Tab-separated table of N, CA, C and O in Angstrom:
chain	number	residue	atom	x	y	z
E	1	MET	N	0.818	-1.196	0.000
E	1	MET	CA	0.000	0.000	0.000
E	1	MET	C	0.862	1.261	0.000
E	1	MET	O	0.542	2.215	-0.684
E	2	LYS	N	1.970	1.238	0.803
E	2	LYS	CA	2.849	2.399	0.856
E	2	LYS	C	3.473	2.671	-0.516
E	2	LYS	O	3.595	3.815	-0.932
E	3	LYS	N	3.884	1.569	-1.215
E	3	LYS	CA	4.500	1.733	-2.533
E	3	LYS	C	3.522	2.368	-3.508
E	3	LYS	O	3.882	3.229	-4.297
E	4	LEU	N	2.264	1.939	-3.480
E	4	LEU	CA	1.243	2.479	-4.363
E	4	LEU	C	1.014	3.951	-4.066
E	4	LEU	O	0.938	4.775	-4.975
E	5	LEU	N	0.930	4.310	-2.800
E	5	LEU	CA	0.735	5.691	-2.402
E	5	LEU	C	1.922	6.547	-2.810
E	5	LEU	O	1.745	7.651	-3.341
E	6	LEU	N	3.152	6.067	-2.594
E	6	LEU	CA	4.349	6.808	-2.992
E	6	LEU	C	4.421	6.976	-4.508
E	6	LEU	O	4.779	8.041	-5.010
E	7	SER	N	4.050	5.940	-5.250
E	7	SER	CA	4.054	6.026	-6.715
E	7	SER	C	3.036	7.053	-7.191
E	7	SER	O	3.305	7.840	-8.097
E	8	ALA	N	1.858	7.039	-6.582
E	8	ALA	CA	0.822	8.006	-6.960
E	8	ALA	C	1.259	9.422	-6.631
E	8	ALA	O	1.075	10.349	-7.425
E	9	LEU	N	1.889	9.617	-5.471
E	9	LEU	CA	2.377	10.935	-5.076
E	9	LEU	C	3.474	11.410	-6.023
E	9	LEU	O	3.487	12.567	-6.442
E	10	ALA	N	4.382	10.525	-6.388
E	10	ALA	CA	5.461	10.872	-7.320
E	10	ALA	C	4.886	11.269	-8.670
E	10	ALA	O	5.341	12.227	-9.297
E	11	ALA	N	3.866	10.576	-9.137
E	11	ALA	CA	3.246	10.904	-10.425
E	11	ALA	C	2.591	12.281	-10.376
E	11	ALA	O	2.707	13.075	-11.306
E	12	VAL	N	1.909	12.593	-9.271
E	12	VAL	CA	1.274	13.905	-9.116
E	12	VAL	C	2.326	15.007	-9.106
E	12	VAL	O	2.166	16.043	-9.744
E	13	LEU	N	3.431	14.794	-8.403
E	13	LEU	CA	4.493	15.795	-8.351
E	13	LEU	C	5.131	16.003	-9.715
E	13	LEU	O	5.438	17.132	-10.096
E	14	LEU	N	5.332	14.942	-10.467
E	14	LEU	CA	5.901	15.076	-11.804
E	14	LEU	C	4.995	15.877	-12.716
E	14	LEU	O	5.452	16.724	-13.484
E	15	VAL	N	3.697	15.636	-12.634
E	15	VAL	CA	2.752	16.389	-13.451
E	15	VAL	C	2.738	17.848	-13.023
E	15	VAL	O	2.755	18.758	-13.844
E	16	ALA	N	2.724	18.109	-11.739
E	16	ALA	CA	2.682	19.486	-11.238
E	16	ALA	C	3.956	20.244	-11.568
E	16	ALA	O	3.921	21.435	-11.856
E	17	CYS	N	5.092	19.583	-11.544
E	17	CYS	CA	6.357	20.258	-11.799
E	17	CYS	C	6.753	20.226	-13.265
E	17	CYS	O	7.710	20.856	-13.653
E	18	GLY	N	6.031	19.503	-14.076
E	18	GLY	CA	6.408	19.339	-15.466
E	18	GLY	C	5.890	20.432	-16.370
E	18	GLY	O	5.413	20.168	-17.457
E	19	LYS	N	5.970	21.680	-15.950
E	19	LYS	CA	5.508	22.798	-16.763
E	19	LYS	C	6.272	22.824	-18.075
E	19	LYS	O	7.480	22.705	-18.117
E	20	ASP	N	5.560	23.013	-19.173
E	20	ASP	CA	6.152	23.029	-20.496
E	20	ASP	C	6.789	24.390	-20.741
E	20	ASP	O	6.103	25.401	-20.817
E	21	ASP	N	8.114	24.410	-20.854
E	21	ASP	CA	8.826	25.657	-21.122
E	21	ASP	C	9.123	25.821	-22.601
E	21	ASP	O	9.861	26.713	-22.986
E	22	ASN	N	8.562	24.956	-23.426
E	22	ASN	CA	8.756	25.050	-24.866
E	22	ASN	C	7.477	25.557	-25.502
E	22	ASN	O	6.399	25.060	-25.222
E	23	CYS	N	7.603	26.543	-26.351
E	23	CYS	CA	6.466	27.074	-27.081
E	23	CYS	C	6.779	26.965	-28.563
E	23	CYS	O	7.933	27.005	-28.962
E	24	THR	N	5.744	26.851	-29.350
E	24	THR	CA	5.898	26.867	-30.794
E	24	THR	C	5.279	28.144	-31.335
E	24	THR	O	4.559	28.847	-30.619
E	25	GLN	N	5.537	28.405	-32.583
E	25	GLN	CA	4.983	29.589	-33.225
E	25	GLN	C	3.465	29.621	-33.072
E	25	GLN	O	2.886	30.669	-32.780
E	26	SER	N	2.820	28.468	-33.218
E	26	SER	CA	1.356	28.420	-33.141
E	26	SER	C	0.829	28.789	-31.752
E	26	SER	O	-0.304	29.260	-31.632
E	27	ASP	N	1.637	28.610	-30.706
E	27	ASP	CA	1.226	29.029	-29.361
E	27	ASP	C	1.083	30.549	-29.283
E	27	ASP	O	0.244	31.064	-28.547
E	28	PHE	N	1.914	31.285	-30.011
E	28	PHE	CA	1.897	32.744	-29.996
E	28	PHE	C	0.794	33.331	-30.878
E	28	PHE	O	0.285	34.413	-30.608
E	29	VAL	N	0.452	32.632	-31.973
E	29	VAL	CA	-0.497	33.158	-32.950
E	29	VAL	C	-1.876	33.325	-32.320
E	29	VAL	O	-2.352	32.450	-31.603
E	30	GLY	N	-2.504	34.487	-32.579
E	30	GLY	CA	-3.843	34.733	-32.074
E	30	GLY	C	-4.100	36.203	-31.818
E	30	GLY	O	-3.287	37.062	-32.147
E	31	VAL	N	-5.236	36.466	-31.221
E	31	VAL	CA	-5.653	37.828	-30.893
E	31	VAL	C	-5.619	37.989	-29.385
E	31	VAL	O	-6.145	37.156	-28.647
E	32	TYR	N	-4.975	39.068	-28.930
E	32	TYR	CA	-4.793	39.347	-27.508
E	32	TYR	C	-5.403	40.707	-27.178
E	32	TYR	O	-5.418	41.610	-28.004
E	33	ASN	N	-5.861	40.853	-25.934
E	33	ASN	CA	-6.352	42.139	-25.435
E	33	ASN	C	-5.465	42.602	-24.297
E	33	ASN	O	-5.080	41.809	-23.437
E	34	VAL	N	-5.161	43.902	-24.307
E	34	VAL	CA	-4.277	44.455	-23.287
E	34	VAL	C	-4.950	44.401	-21.921
E	34	VAL	O	-6.169	44.550	-21.804
E	35	GLN	N	-4.156	44.134	-20.917
E	35	GLN	CA	-4.608	44.158	-19.532
E	35	GLN	C	-4.055	45.445	-18.932
E	35	GLN	O	-2.852	45.599	-18.802
E	36	GLY	N	-4.913	46.371	-18.609
E	36	GLY	CA	-4.443	47.675	-18.143
E	36	GLY	C	-4.344	48.635	-19.310
E	36	GLY	O	-5.258	48.737	-20.113
E	37	LYS	N	-3.188	49.291	-19.419
E	37	LYS	CA	-3.000	50.318	-20.435
E	37	LYS	C	-1.848	49.940	-21.352
E	37	LYS	O	-0.849	49.395	-20.912
E	38	GLY	N	-1.980	50.257	-22.636
E	38	GLY	CA	-0.938	49.966	-23.606
E	38	GLY	C	0.231	50.926	-23.520
E	38	GLY	O	0.121	52.011	-22.959
E	39	CYS	N	1.355	50.515	-24.085
E	39	CYS	CA	2.570	51.345	-24.107
E	39	CYS	C	2.704	52.094	-25.432
E	39	CYS	O	2.826	53.309	-25.437
E	40	LEU	N	2.708	51.369	-26.538
E	40	LEU	CA	2.884	52.000	-27.837
E	40	LEU	C	1.639	52.755	-28.252
E	40	LEU	O	1.717	53.848	-28.800
E	41	LEU	N	0.486	52.188	-28.022
E	41	LEU	CA	-0.796	52.873	-28.184
E	41	LEU	C	-1.325	53.089	-26.776
E	41	LEU	O	-1.639	52.147	-26.068
E	42	ASP	N	-1.388	54.324	-26.368
E	42	ASP	CA	-1.719	54.703	-24.997
E	42	ASP	C	-3.225	54.598	-24.775
E	42	ASP	O	-3.935	55.597	-24.768
E	43	SER	N	-3.702	53.356	-24.616
E	43	SER	CA	-5.130	53.124	-24.493
E	43	SER	C	-5.377	51.863	-23.664
E	43	SER	O	-4.489	51.034	-23.509
E	44	THR	N	-6.595	51.741	-23.145
E	44	THR	CA	-6.961	50.548	-22.382
E	44	THR	C	-7.704	49.535	-23.237
E	44	THR	O	-8.094	48.486	-22.746
E	45	ASN	N	-7.914	49.833	-24.525
E	45	ASN	CA	-8.620	48.880	-25.389
E	45	ASN	C	-7.751	48.455	-26.576
E	45	ASN	O	-8.237	48.308	-27.688
E	46	VAL	N	-6.472	48.225	-26.324
E	46	VAL	CA	-5.547	47.812	-27.377
E	46	VAL	C	-5.730	46.323	-27.661
E	46	VAL	O	-5.776	45.505	-26.747
E	47	LYS	N	-5.841	46.011	-28.934
E	47	LYS	CA	-5.922	44.626	-29.394
E	47	LYS	C	-4.641	44.345	-30.176
E	47	LYS	O	-4.226	45.149	-31.009
E	48	LEU	N	-4.015	43.217	-29.892
E	48	LEU	CA	-2.799	42.805	-30.590
E	48	LEU	C	-3.104	41.537	-31.376
E	48	LEU	O	-3.658	40.584	-30.823
E	49	THR	N	-2.769	41.544	-32.650
E	49	THR	CA	-2.957	40.362	-33.489
E	49	THR	C	-1.584	39.842	-33.881
E	49	THR	O	-0.780	40.573	-34.458
E	50	ALA	N	-1.304	38.601	-33.532
E	50	ALA	CA	-0.036	37.957	-33.868
E	50	ALA	C	-0.298	36.910	-34.943
E	50	ALA	O	-1.145	36.036	-34.763
E	51	THR	N	0.425	37.026	-36.067
E	51	THR	CA	0.273	36.085	-37.173
E	51	THR	C	1.626	35.463	-37.506
E	51	THR	O	2.672	36.055	-37.260
E	52	ALA	N	1.575	34.275	-38.074
E	52	ALA	CA	2.796	33.550	-38.429
E	52	ALA	C	3.536	34.262	-39.560
E	52	ALA	O	2.923	34.794	-40.486
E	53	ASN	N	4.864	34.252	-39.454
E	53	ASN	CA	5.739	34.751	-40.516
E	53	ASN	C	6.759	33.652	-40.757
E	53	ASN	O	7.599	33.380	-39.901
E	54	GLY	N	6.661	32.983	-41.898
E	54	GLY	CA	7.539	31.847	-42.144
E	54	GLY	C	7.181	30.698	-41.230
E	54	GLY	O	6.018	30.502	-40.881
E	55	THR	N	8.207	29.966	-40.779
E	55	THR	CA	7.946	28.796	-39.937
E	55	THR	C	8.196	29.038	-38.457
E	55	THR	O	7.808	28.219	-37.634
E	56	SER	N	8.852	30.173	-38.106
E	56	SER	CA	9.187	30.336	-36.690
E	56	SER	C	9.140	31.772	-36.176
E	56	SER	O	9.488	32.016	-35.032
E	57	ASP	N	8.720	32.726	-36.981
E	57	ASP	CA	8.676	34.124	-36.545
E	57	ASP	C	7.231	34.625	-36.501
E	57	ASP	O	6.309	33.924	-36.903
E	58	LEU	N	7.052	35.861	-35.985
E	58	LEU	CA	5.715	36.453	-35.866
E	58	LEU	C	5.672	37.849	-36.459
E	58	LEU	O	6.631	38.611	-36.341
E	59	ASN	N	4.546	38.175	-37.050
E	59	ASN	CA	4.204	39.548	-37.374
E	59	ASN	C	3.194	39.984	-36.322
E	59	ASN	O	2.380	39.177	-35.865
E	60	MET	N	3.244	41.263	-35.931
E	60	MET	CA	2.332	41.752	-34.903
E	60	MET	C	1.720	43.073	-35.343
E	60	MET	O	2.382	43.893	-35.976
E	61	GLU	N	0.451	43.248	-34.958
E	61	GLU	CA	-0.251	44.492	-35.252
E	61	GLU	C	-1.064	44.892	-34.025
E	61	GLU	O	-1.791	44.080	-33.467
E	62	TRP	N	-0.900	46.149	-33.612
E	62	TRP	CA	-1.628	46.712	-32.483
E	62	TRP	C	-2.672	47.664	-33.028
E	62	TRP	O	-2.407	48.429	-33.945
E	63	GLU	N	-3.875	47.642	-32.439
E	63	GLU	CA	-4.889	48.617	-32.818
E	63	GLU	C	-5.759	48.952	-31.616
E	63	GLU	O	-5.940	48.138	-30.717
E	64	ASP	N	-6.254	50.190	-31.604
E	64	ASP	CA	-7.097	50.622	-30.482
E	64	ASP	C	-8.407	51.240	-30.952
E	64	ASP	O	-9.069	51.939	-30.196
E	65	GLY	N	-8.793	50.990	-32.201
E	65	GLY	CA	-10.026	51.566	-32.732
E	65	GLY	C	-9.777	52.836	-33.515
E	65	GLY	O	-10.508	53.158	-34.441
E	66	SER	N	-8.727	53.574	-33.154
E	66	SER	CA	-8.394	54.810	-33.848
E	66	SER	C	-7.059	54.706	-34.586
E	66	SER	O	-6.875	55.310	-35.633
E	67	ASN	N	-6.120	53.985	-34.008
E	67	ASN	CA	-4.770	53.884	-34.552
E	67	ASN	C	-4.380	52.426	-34.750
E	67	ASN	O	-4.849	51.543	-34.028
E	68	THR	N	-3.484	52.219	-35.708
E	68	THR	CA	-2.947	50.888	-35.964
E	68	THR	C	-1.440	50.992	-36.109
E	68	THR	O	-0.934	51.899	-36.764
E	69	LEU	N	-0.717	50.083	-35.460
E	69	LEU	CA	0.736	49.977	-35.593
E	69	LEU	C	1.056	48.572	-36.080
E	69	LEU	O	0.557	47.595	-35.516
E	70	THR	N	1.886	48.477	-37.098
E	70	THR	CA	2.296	47.183	-37.626
E	70	THR	C	3.781	47.018	-37.397
E	70	THR	O	4.560	47.931	-37.695
E	71	LEU	N	4.182	45.885	-36.871
E	71	LEU	CA	5.587	45.598	-36.608
E	71	LEU	C	6.331	45.482	-37.928
E	71	LEU	O	5.959	44.714	-38.801
E	72	ASP	N	7.376	46.278	-38.083
E	72	ASP	CA	8.194	46.278	-39.291
E	72	ASP	C	9.365	45.333	-39.077
E	72	ASP	O	10.378	45.706	-38.513
E	73	GLY	N	9.209	44.107	-39.495
E	73	GLY	CA	10.227	43.079	-39.258
E	73	GLY	C	9.682	42.077	-38.280
E	73	GLY	O	9.028	42.437	-37.316
E	74	PRO	N	9.936	40.801	-38.532
E	74	PRO	CA	9.311	39.789	-37.671
E	74	PRO	C	9.967	39.693	-36.301
E	74	PRO	O	11.147	39.946	-36.140
E	75	LEU	N	9.148	39.325	-35.332
E	75	LEU	CA	9.622	39.005	-33.997
E	75	LEU	C	10.247	37.616	-34.076
E	75	LEU	O	9.601	36.669	-34.512
E	76	LYS	N	11.514	37.493	-33.711
E	76	LYS	CA	12.241	36.227	-33.759
E	76	LYS	C	11.949	35.443	-32.497
E	76	LYS	O	12.193	35.931	-31.393
E	77	LEU	N	11.435	34.224	-32.638
E	77	LEU	CA	11.022	33.405	-31.504
E	77	LEU	C	12.065	32.354	-31.146
E	77	LEU	O	12.669	31.751	-32.019
E	78	THR	N	12.262	32.173	-29.847
E	78	THR	CA	13.066	31.083	-29.300
E	78	THR	C	12.300	30.540	-28.109
E	78	THR	O	12.161	31.226	-27.096
E	79	ASP	N	11.757	29.338	-28.257
E	79	ASP	CA	10.918	28.733	-27.222
E	79	ASP	C	9.784	29.689	-26.849
E	79	ASP	O	9.018	30.062	-27.711
E	80	CYS	N	9.700	30.130	-25.605
E	80	CYS	CA	8.585	30.970	-25.156
E	80	CYS	C	8.934	32.453	-25.097
E	80	CYS	O	8.266	33.231	-24.414
E	81	THR	N	9.998	32.850	-25.790
E	81	THR	CA	10.377	34.263	-25.824
E	81	THR	C	10.594	34.699	-27.268
E	81	THR	O	10.821	33.892	-28.157
E	82	GLY	N	10.525	35.982	-27.463
E	82	GLY	CA	10.791	36.566	-28.768
E	82	GLY	C	11.459	37.906	-28.589
E	82	GLY	O	11.298	38.553	-27.551
E	83	SER	N	12.230	38.320	-29.588
E	83	SER	CA	12.902	39.607	-29.482
E	83	SER	C	13.035	40.254	-30.851
E	83	SER	O	12.995	39.585	-31.883
E	84	LEU	N	13.182	41.576	-30.814
E	84	LEU	CA	13.339	42.355	-32.024
E	84	LEU	C	14.033	43.665	-31.676
E	84	LEU	O	13.713	44.295	-30.659
E	85	LYS	N	14.958	44.070	-32.507
E	85	LYS	CA	15.588	45.395	-32.403
E	85	LYS	C	15.084	46.166	-33.608
E	85	LYS	O	15.327	45.793	-34.756
E	86	LEU	N	14.341	47.232	-33.375
E	86	LEU	CA	13.737	48.022	-34.443
E	86	LEU	C	14.429	49.380	-34.508
E	86	LEU	O	14.389	50.144	-33.543
E	87	VAL	N	15.076	49.654	-35.646
E	87	VAL	CA	15.763	50.932	-35.844
E	87	VAL	C	15.218	51.568	-37.110
E	87	VAL	O	15.206	50.948	-38.174
E	88	ASP	N	14.745	52.804	-36.978
E	88	ASP	CA	14.243	53.564	-38.120
E	88	ASP	C	14.642	55.022	-37.919
E	88	ASP	O	14.034	55.738	-37.120
E	89	GLU	N	15.693	55.448	-38.611
E	89	GLU	CA	16.225	56.802	-38.414
E	89	GLU	C	15.243	57.916	-38.752
E	89	GLU	O	15.160	58.892	-37.998
E	90	PRO	N	14.466	57.820	-39.858
E	90	PRO	CA	13.539	58.926	-40.161
E	90	PRO	C	12.528	59.211	-39.051
E	90	PRO	O	12.132	60.350	-38.849
E	91	THR	N	12.090	58.175	-38.321
E	91	THR	CA	11.112	58.391	-37.244
E	91	THR	C	11.773	58.465	-35.872
E	91	THR	O	11.075	58.502	-34.863
E	92	GLU	N	13.103	58.466	-35.849
E	92	GLU	CA	13.861	58.491	-34.594
E	92	GLU	C	13.407	57.360	-33.665
E	92	GLU	O	13.112	57.572	-32.491
E	93	THR	N	13.371	56.151	-34.226
E	93	THR	CA	13.011	54.963	-33.462
E	93	THR	C	14.222	54.045	-33.350
E	93	THR	O	14.841	53.715	-34.353
E	94	ASP	N	14.568	53.699	-32.128
E	94	ASP	CA	15.629	52.729	-31.827
E	94	ASP	C	15.127	51.954	-30.612
E	94	ASP	O	15.419	52.300	-29.477
E	95	LEU	N	14.351	50.926	-30.876
E	95	LEU	CA	13.566	50.251	-29.844
E	95	LEU	C	13.901	48.769	-29.786
E	95	LEU	O	13.995	48.103	-30.803
E	96	THR	N	14.099	48.268	-28.570
E	96	THR	CA	14.260	46.835	-28.353
E	96	THR	C	12.961	46.318	-27.752
E	96	THR	O	12.419	46.900	-26.809
E	97	MET	N	12.471	45.225	-28.317
E	97	MET	CA	11.219	44.638	-27.870
E	97	MET	C	11.484	43.191	-27.476
E	97	MET	O	12.082	42.437	-28.238
E	98	ASN	N	11.075	42.815	-26.257
E	98	ASN	CA	11.198	41.440	-25.773
E	98	ASN	C	9.829	40.953	-25.338
E	98	ASN	O	9.130	41.650	-24.602
E	99	ALA	N	9.460	39.753	-25.801
E	99	ALA	CA	8.149	39.191	-25.491
E	99	ALA	C	8.317	37.828	-24.819
E	99	ALA	O	9.225	37.076	-25.163
E	100	THR	N	7.437	37.547	-23.864
E	100	THR	CA	7.427	36.261	-23.173
E	100	THR	C	5.999	35.747	-23.123
E	100	THR	O	5.087	36.471	-22.721
E	101	LEU	N	5.821	34.479	-23.514
E	101	LEU	CA	4.512	33.852	-23.482
E	101	LEU	C	4.459	32.859	-22.336
E	101	LEU	O	5.338	32.018	-22.179
E	102	ASP	N	3.418	32.990	-21.501
E	102	ASP	CA	3.188	32.063	-20.388
E	102	ASP	C	1.721	31.665	-20.454
E	102	ASP	O	0.848	32.425	-20.006
E	103	GLY	N	1.444	30.519	-21.062
E	103	GLY	CA	0.055	30.099	-21.262
E	103	GLY	C	-0.621	31.018	-22.264
E	103	GLY	O	-0.200	31.109	-23.402
E	104	ASN	N	-1.669	31.723	-21.820
E	104	ASN	CA	-2.379	32.679	-22.668
E	104	ASN	C	-2.004	34.123	-22.367
E	104	ASN	O	-2.678	35.041	-22.807
E	105	THR	N	-0.940	34.320	-21.588
E	105	THR	CA	-0.493	35.666	-21.225
E	105	THR	C	0.779	35.998	-21.985
E	105	THR	O	1.764	35.269	-21.922
E	106	LEU	N	0.751	37.108	-22.694
E	106	LEU	CA	1.898	37.581	-23.452
E	106	LEU	C	2.356	38.899	-22.842
E	106	LEU	O	1.580	39.856	-22.764
E	107	LYS	N	3.600	38.936	-22.350
E	107	LYS	CA	4.173	40.171	-21.799
E	107	LYS	C	5.210	40.691	-22.776
E	107	LYS	O	6.083	39.943	-23.224
E	108	ILE	N	5.111	41.974	-23.089
E	108	ILE	CA	6.045	42.607	-24.018
E	108	ILE	C	6.668	43.814	-23.325
E	108	ILE	O	5.963	44.674	-22.804
E	109	THR	N	8.005	43.851	-23.312
E	109	THR	CA	8.748	44.965	-22.734
E	109	THR	C	9.431	45.736	-23.858
E	109	THR	O	10.047	45.141	-24.743
E	110	TYR	N	9.287	47.053	-23.811
E	110	TYR	CA	9.889	47.948	-24.800
E	110	TYR	C	10.918	48.820	-24.095
E	110	TYR	O	10.622	49.381	-23.038
E	111	THR	N	12.091	48.959	-24.714
E	111	THR	CA	13.132	49.816	-24.164
E	111	THR	C	13.787	50.577	-25.308
E	111	THR	O	14.185	49.968	-26.301
E	112	GLY	N	13.894	51.896	-25.182
E	112	GLY	CA	14.570	52.713	-26.191
E	112	GLY	C	13.703	53.874	-26.623
E	112	GLY	O	12.836	54.326	-25.885
E	113	LYS	N	13.957	54.360	-27.836
E	113	LYS	CA	13.208	55.491	-28.378
E	113	LYS	C	12.163	54.998	-29.368
E	113	LYS	O	12.430	54.159	-30.217
E	114	PHE	N	10.960	55.547	-29.224
E	114	PHE	CA	9.864	55.246	-30.136
E	114	PHE	C	9.325	56.572	-30.643
E	114	PHE	O	8.773	57.353	-29.867
E	115	PHE	N	9.520	56.866	-31.925
E	115	PHE	CA	9.153	58.158	-32.510
E	115	PHE	C	9.694	59.311	-31.669
E	115	PHE	O	8.974	60.193	-31.253
E	116	SER	N	10.987	59.235	-31.375
E	116	SER	CA	11.793	60.227	-30.642
E	116	SER	C	11.431	60.366	-29.158
E	116	SER	O	11.976	61.211	-28.467
E	117	THR	N	10.519	59.549	-28.660
E	117	THR	CA	10.157	59.576	-27.242
E	117	THR	C	10.794	58.378	-26.539
E	117	THR	O	10.652	57.243	-26.994
E	118	GLN	N	11.485	58.643	-25.426
E	118	GLN	CA	12.090	57.563	-24.648
E	118	GLN	C	10.976	56.722	-24.027
E	118	GLN	O	10.022	57.254	-23.460
E	119	ILE	N	11.111	55.394	-24.156
E	119	ILE	CA	10.084	54.493	-23.636
E	119	ILE	C	10.749	53.345	-22.888
E	119	ILE	O	11.759	52.815	-23.315
E	120	ASN	N	10.204	53.017	-21.731
E	120	ASN	CA	10.615	51.861	-20.945
E	120	ASN	C	9.329	51.367	-20.284
E	120	ASN	O	8.925	51.869	-19.242
E	121	CYS	N	8.699	50.398	-20.916
E	121	CYS	CA	7.337	50.047	-20.521
E	121	CYS	C	7.088	48.565	-20.785
E	121	CYS	O	7.689	47.981	-21.687
E	122	THR	N	6.176	47.972	-20.009
E	122	THR	CA	5.780	46.592	-20.214
E	122	THR	C	4.260	46.517	-20.373
E	122	THR	O	3.523	47.100	-19.578
E	123	GLU	N	3.821	45.819	-21.413
E	123	GLU	CA	2.399	45.558	-21.639
E	123	GLU	C	2.121	44.096	-21.338
E	123	GLU	O	2.945	43.225	-21.611
E	124	THR	N	0.932	43.839	-20.814
E	124	THR	CA	0.492	42.467	-20.605
E	124	THR	C	-0.777	42.259	-21.411
E	124	THR	O	-1.714	43.066	-21.320
E	125	PHE	N	-0.789	41.192	-22.204
E	125	PHE	CA	-1.932	40.855	-23.047
E	125	PHE	C	-2.448	39.470	-22.689
E	125	PHE	O	-1.680	38.596	-22.315
E	126	LYS	N	-3.751	39.275	-22.821
E	126	LYS	CA	-4.383	37.964	-22.626
E	126	LYS	C	-5.071	37.552	-23.913
E	126	LYS	O	-5.715	38.367	-24.567
E	127	LYS	N	-4.923	36.277	-24.242
E	127	LYS	CA	-5.547	35.714	-25.442
E	127	LYS	C	-7.019	35.466	-25.173
E	127	LYS	O	-7.419	35.083	-24.106
């Protein structure tokens, strides 16, 4: 009886601790809504649409009903994270973007200049 109980307990612990730290492109693809307030679009009703680009990258588009921003260059994915360095001299943009997916929650941190304005902000989105 003790062996059966220990085996059952070990199985429960393995399942509880076996969180999947690997994500695929398809895990990121979808429509997300901002939780709180957006960074790039300063609104509480920002919708982010993530679509596949090739076999392992993402295109992203933010919209708030009045404005739309499209990511110029794909977000490069590695497991459950993605990153992009966006430089555009005419708009005075030199921005680093890092994204992390945890289940249906996507957190994106922006650091640098966005249209000549210094930005250091994190957005949280839910699918």
